[in-house]
PDB file of C-alpha atoms in Angstrom:
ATOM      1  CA  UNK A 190     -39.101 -92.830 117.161  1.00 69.00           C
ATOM      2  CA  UNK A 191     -40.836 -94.798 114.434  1.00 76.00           C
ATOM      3  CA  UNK A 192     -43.719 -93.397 112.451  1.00 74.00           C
ATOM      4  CA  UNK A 193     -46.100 -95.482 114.854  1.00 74.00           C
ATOM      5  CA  UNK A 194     -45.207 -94.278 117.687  1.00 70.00           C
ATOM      6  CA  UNK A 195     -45.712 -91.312 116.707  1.00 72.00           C
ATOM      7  CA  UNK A 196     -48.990 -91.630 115.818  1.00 67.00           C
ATOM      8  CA  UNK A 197     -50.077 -93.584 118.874  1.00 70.00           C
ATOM      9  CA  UNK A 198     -48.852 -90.288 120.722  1.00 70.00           C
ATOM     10  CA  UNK A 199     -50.693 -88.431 118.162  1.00 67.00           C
ATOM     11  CA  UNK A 200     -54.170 -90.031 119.314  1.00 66.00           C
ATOM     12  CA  UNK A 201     -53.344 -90.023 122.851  1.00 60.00           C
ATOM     13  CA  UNK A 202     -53.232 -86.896 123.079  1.00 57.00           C
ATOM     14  CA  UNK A 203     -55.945 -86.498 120.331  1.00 56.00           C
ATOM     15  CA  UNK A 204     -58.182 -88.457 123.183  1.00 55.00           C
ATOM     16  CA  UNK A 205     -56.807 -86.477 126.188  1.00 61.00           C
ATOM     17  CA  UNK A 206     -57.952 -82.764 124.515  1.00 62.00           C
ATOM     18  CA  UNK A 207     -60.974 -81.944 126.151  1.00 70.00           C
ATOM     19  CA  UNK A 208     -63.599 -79.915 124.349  1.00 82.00           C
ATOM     20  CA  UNK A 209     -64.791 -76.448 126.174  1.00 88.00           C
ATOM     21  CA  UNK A 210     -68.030 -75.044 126.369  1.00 93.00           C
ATOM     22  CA  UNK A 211     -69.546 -72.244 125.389  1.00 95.00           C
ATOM     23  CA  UNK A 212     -70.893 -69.525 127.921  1.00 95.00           C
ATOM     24  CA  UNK A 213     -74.038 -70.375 126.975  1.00 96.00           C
ATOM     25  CA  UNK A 214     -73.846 -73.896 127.227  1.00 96.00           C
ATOM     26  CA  UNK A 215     -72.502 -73.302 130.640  1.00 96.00           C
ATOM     27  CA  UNK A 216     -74.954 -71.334 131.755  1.00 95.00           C
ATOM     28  CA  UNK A 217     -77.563 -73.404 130.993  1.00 95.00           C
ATOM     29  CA  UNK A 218     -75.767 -76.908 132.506  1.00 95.00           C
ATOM     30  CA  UNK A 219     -74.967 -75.039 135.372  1.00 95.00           C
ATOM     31  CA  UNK A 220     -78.915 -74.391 135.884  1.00 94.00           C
ATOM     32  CA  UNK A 221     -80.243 -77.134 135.029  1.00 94.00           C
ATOM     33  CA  UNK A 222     -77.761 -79.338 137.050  1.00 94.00           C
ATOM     34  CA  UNK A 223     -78.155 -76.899 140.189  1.00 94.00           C
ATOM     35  CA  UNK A 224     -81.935 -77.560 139.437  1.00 92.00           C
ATOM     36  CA  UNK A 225     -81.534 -81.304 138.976  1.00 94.00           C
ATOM     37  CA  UNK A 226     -79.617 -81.713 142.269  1.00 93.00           C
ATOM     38  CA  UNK A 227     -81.349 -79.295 144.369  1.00 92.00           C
ATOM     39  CA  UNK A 228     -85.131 -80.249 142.564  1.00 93.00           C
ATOM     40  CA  UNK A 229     -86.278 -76.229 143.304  1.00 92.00           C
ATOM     41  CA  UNK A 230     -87.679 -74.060 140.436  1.00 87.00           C
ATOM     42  CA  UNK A 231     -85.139 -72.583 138.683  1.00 85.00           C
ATOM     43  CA  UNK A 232     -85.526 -68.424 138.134  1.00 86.00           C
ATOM     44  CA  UNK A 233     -82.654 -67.094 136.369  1.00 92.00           C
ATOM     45  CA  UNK A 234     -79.007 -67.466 135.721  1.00 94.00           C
ATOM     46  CA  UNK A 235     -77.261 -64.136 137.209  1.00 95.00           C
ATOM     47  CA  UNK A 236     -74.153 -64.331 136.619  1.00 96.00           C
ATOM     48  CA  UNK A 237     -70.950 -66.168 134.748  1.00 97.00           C
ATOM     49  CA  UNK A 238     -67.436 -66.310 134.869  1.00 97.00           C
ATOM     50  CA  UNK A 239     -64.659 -68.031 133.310  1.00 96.00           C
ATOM     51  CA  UNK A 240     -62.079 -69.504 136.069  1.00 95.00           C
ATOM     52  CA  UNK A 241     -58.774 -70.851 135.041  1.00 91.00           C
ATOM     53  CA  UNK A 242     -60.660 -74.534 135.005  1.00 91.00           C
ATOM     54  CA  UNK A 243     -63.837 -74.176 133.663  1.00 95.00           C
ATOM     55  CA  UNK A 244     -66.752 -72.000 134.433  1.00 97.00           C
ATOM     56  CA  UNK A 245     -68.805 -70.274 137.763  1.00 98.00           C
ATOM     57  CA  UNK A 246     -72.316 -70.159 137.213  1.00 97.00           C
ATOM     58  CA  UNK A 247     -74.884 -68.031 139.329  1.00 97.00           C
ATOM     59  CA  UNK A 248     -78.514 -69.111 139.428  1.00 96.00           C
ATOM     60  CA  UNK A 249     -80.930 -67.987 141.088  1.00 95.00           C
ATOM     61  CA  UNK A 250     -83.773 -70.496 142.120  1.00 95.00           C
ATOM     62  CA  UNK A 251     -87.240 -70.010 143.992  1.00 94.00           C
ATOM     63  CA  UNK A 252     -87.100 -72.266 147.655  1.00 94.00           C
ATOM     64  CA  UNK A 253     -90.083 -71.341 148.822  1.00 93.00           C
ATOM     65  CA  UNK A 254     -93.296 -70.026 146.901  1.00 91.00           C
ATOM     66  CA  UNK A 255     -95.717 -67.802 148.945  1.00 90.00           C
ATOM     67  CA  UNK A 256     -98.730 -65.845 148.196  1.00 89.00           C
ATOM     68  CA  UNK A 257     -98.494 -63.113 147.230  1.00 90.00           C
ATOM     69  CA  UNK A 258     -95.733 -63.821 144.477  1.00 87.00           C
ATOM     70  CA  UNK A 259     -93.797 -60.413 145.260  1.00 87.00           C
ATOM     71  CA  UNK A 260     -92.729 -62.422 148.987  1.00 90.00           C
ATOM     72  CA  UNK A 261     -91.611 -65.546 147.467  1.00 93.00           C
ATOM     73  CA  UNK A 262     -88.160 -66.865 148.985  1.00 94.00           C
ATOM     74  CA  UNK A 263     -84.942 -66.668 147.154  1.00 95.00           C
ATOM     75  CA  UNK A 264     -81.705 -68.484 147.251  1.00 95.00           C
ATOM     76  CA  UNK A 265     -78.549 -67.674 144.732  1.00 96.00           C
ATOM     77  CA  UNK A 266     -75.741 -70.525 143.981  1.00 97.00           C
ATOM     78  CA  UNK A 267     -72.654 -70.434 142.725  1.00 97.00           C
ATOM     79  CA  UNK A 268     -72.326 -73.538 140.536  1.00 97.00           C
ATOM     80  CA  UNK A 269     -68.589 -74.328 139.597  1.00 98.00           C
ATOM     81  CA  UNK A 270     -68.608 -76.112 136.335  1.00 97.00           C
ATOM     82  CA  UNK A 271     -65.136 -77.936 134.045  1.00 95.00           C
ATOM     83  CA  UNK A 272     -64.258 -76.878 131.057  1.00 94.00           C
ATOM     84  CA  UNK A 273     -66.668 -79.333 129.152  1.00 94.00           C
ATOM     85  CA  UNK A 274     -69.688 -78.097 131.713  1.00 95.00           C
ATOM     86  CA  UNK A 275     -69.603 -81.031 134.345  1.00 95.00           C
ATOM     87  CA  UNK A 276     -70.399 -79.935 137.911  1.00 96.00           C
ATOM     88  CA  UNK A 277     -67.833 -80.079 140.173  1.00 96.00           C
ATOM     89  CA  UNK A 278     -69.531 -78.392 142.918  1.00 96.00           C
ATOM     90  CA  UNK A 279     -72.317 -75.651 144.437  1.00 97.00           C
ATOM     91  CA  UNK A 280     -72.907 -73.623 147.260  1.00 97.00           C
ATOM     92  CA  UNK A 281     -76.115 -71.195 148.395  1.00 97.00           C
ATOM     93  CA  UNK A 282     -74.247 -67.933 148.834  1.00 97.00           C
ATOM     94  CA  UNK A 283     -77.776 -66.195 149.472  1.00 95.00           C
ATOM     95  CA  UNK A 284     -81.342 -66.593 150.488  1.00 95.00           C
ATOM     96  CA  UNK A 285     -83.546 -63.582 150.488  1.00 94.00           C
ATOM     97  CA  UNK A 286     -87.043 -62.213 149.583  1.00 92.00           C
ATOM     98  CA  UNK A 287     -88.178 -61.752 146.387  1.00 89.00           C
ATOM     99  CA  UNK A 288     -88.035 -57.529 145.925  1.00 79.00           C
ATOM    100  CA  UNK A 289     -85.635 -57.552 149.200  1.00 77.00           C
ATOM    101  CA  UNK A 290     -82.494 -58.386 146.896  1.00 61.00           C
ATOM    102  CA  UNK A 291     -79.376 -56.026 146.516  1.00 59.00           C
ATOM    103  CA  UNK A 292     -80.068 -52.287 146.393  1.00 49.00           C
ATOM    104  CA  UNK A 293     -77.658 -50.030 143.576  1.00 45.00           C
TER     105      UNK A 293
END
């Protein structure tokens, strides 16, 4: 193989490395793309996971505001994210009442 070959395969492979990111970063793409999608009013991120592929994101996101506050309705997502924090999918695993979550 001649020296410019190899560094054609060099830079091909250069190109094809893709660059991770952070929990945090992830966290926050997976919210704001759940929120950009979905166009609710995001609460909180819950929870995060690394997967073989990327990242699982769970956000938590107000779908219905009532009065009072304490009765407002809930739903939690699982946003699956890439490795460089593109969505690849979502799902509502939840809805529930603000205060009525998980007990213990």
């Amino acid at each position: 193989m001649t020296d410019d070959a190899r560094a054609r395969e060099r830079e091909a492979a250069e190109e094809e490395y893709l660059q991770p990111v952070s929990a945090a970063e992830a966290a926050r793409a997976g919210l704001r793309q759940l929120v950009e999608l979905t166009g609710r009013e995001p609460s909180v991120t819950t929870s995060l996971e690394a997967i073989e592929d990327g990242w699982l994101v769970g956000v938590e996101v107000v779908e219905a505001r009532r009065i009072p506050t304490s009765i407002d309705l809930l739903g939690l997502y699982e946003v699956e994210l890439d490795i460089e924090g593109n969505l690849l999918g979502y799902r509502r695993v939840r809805r529930y009442q603000r205060g009525k979550g998980e007990v213990g």
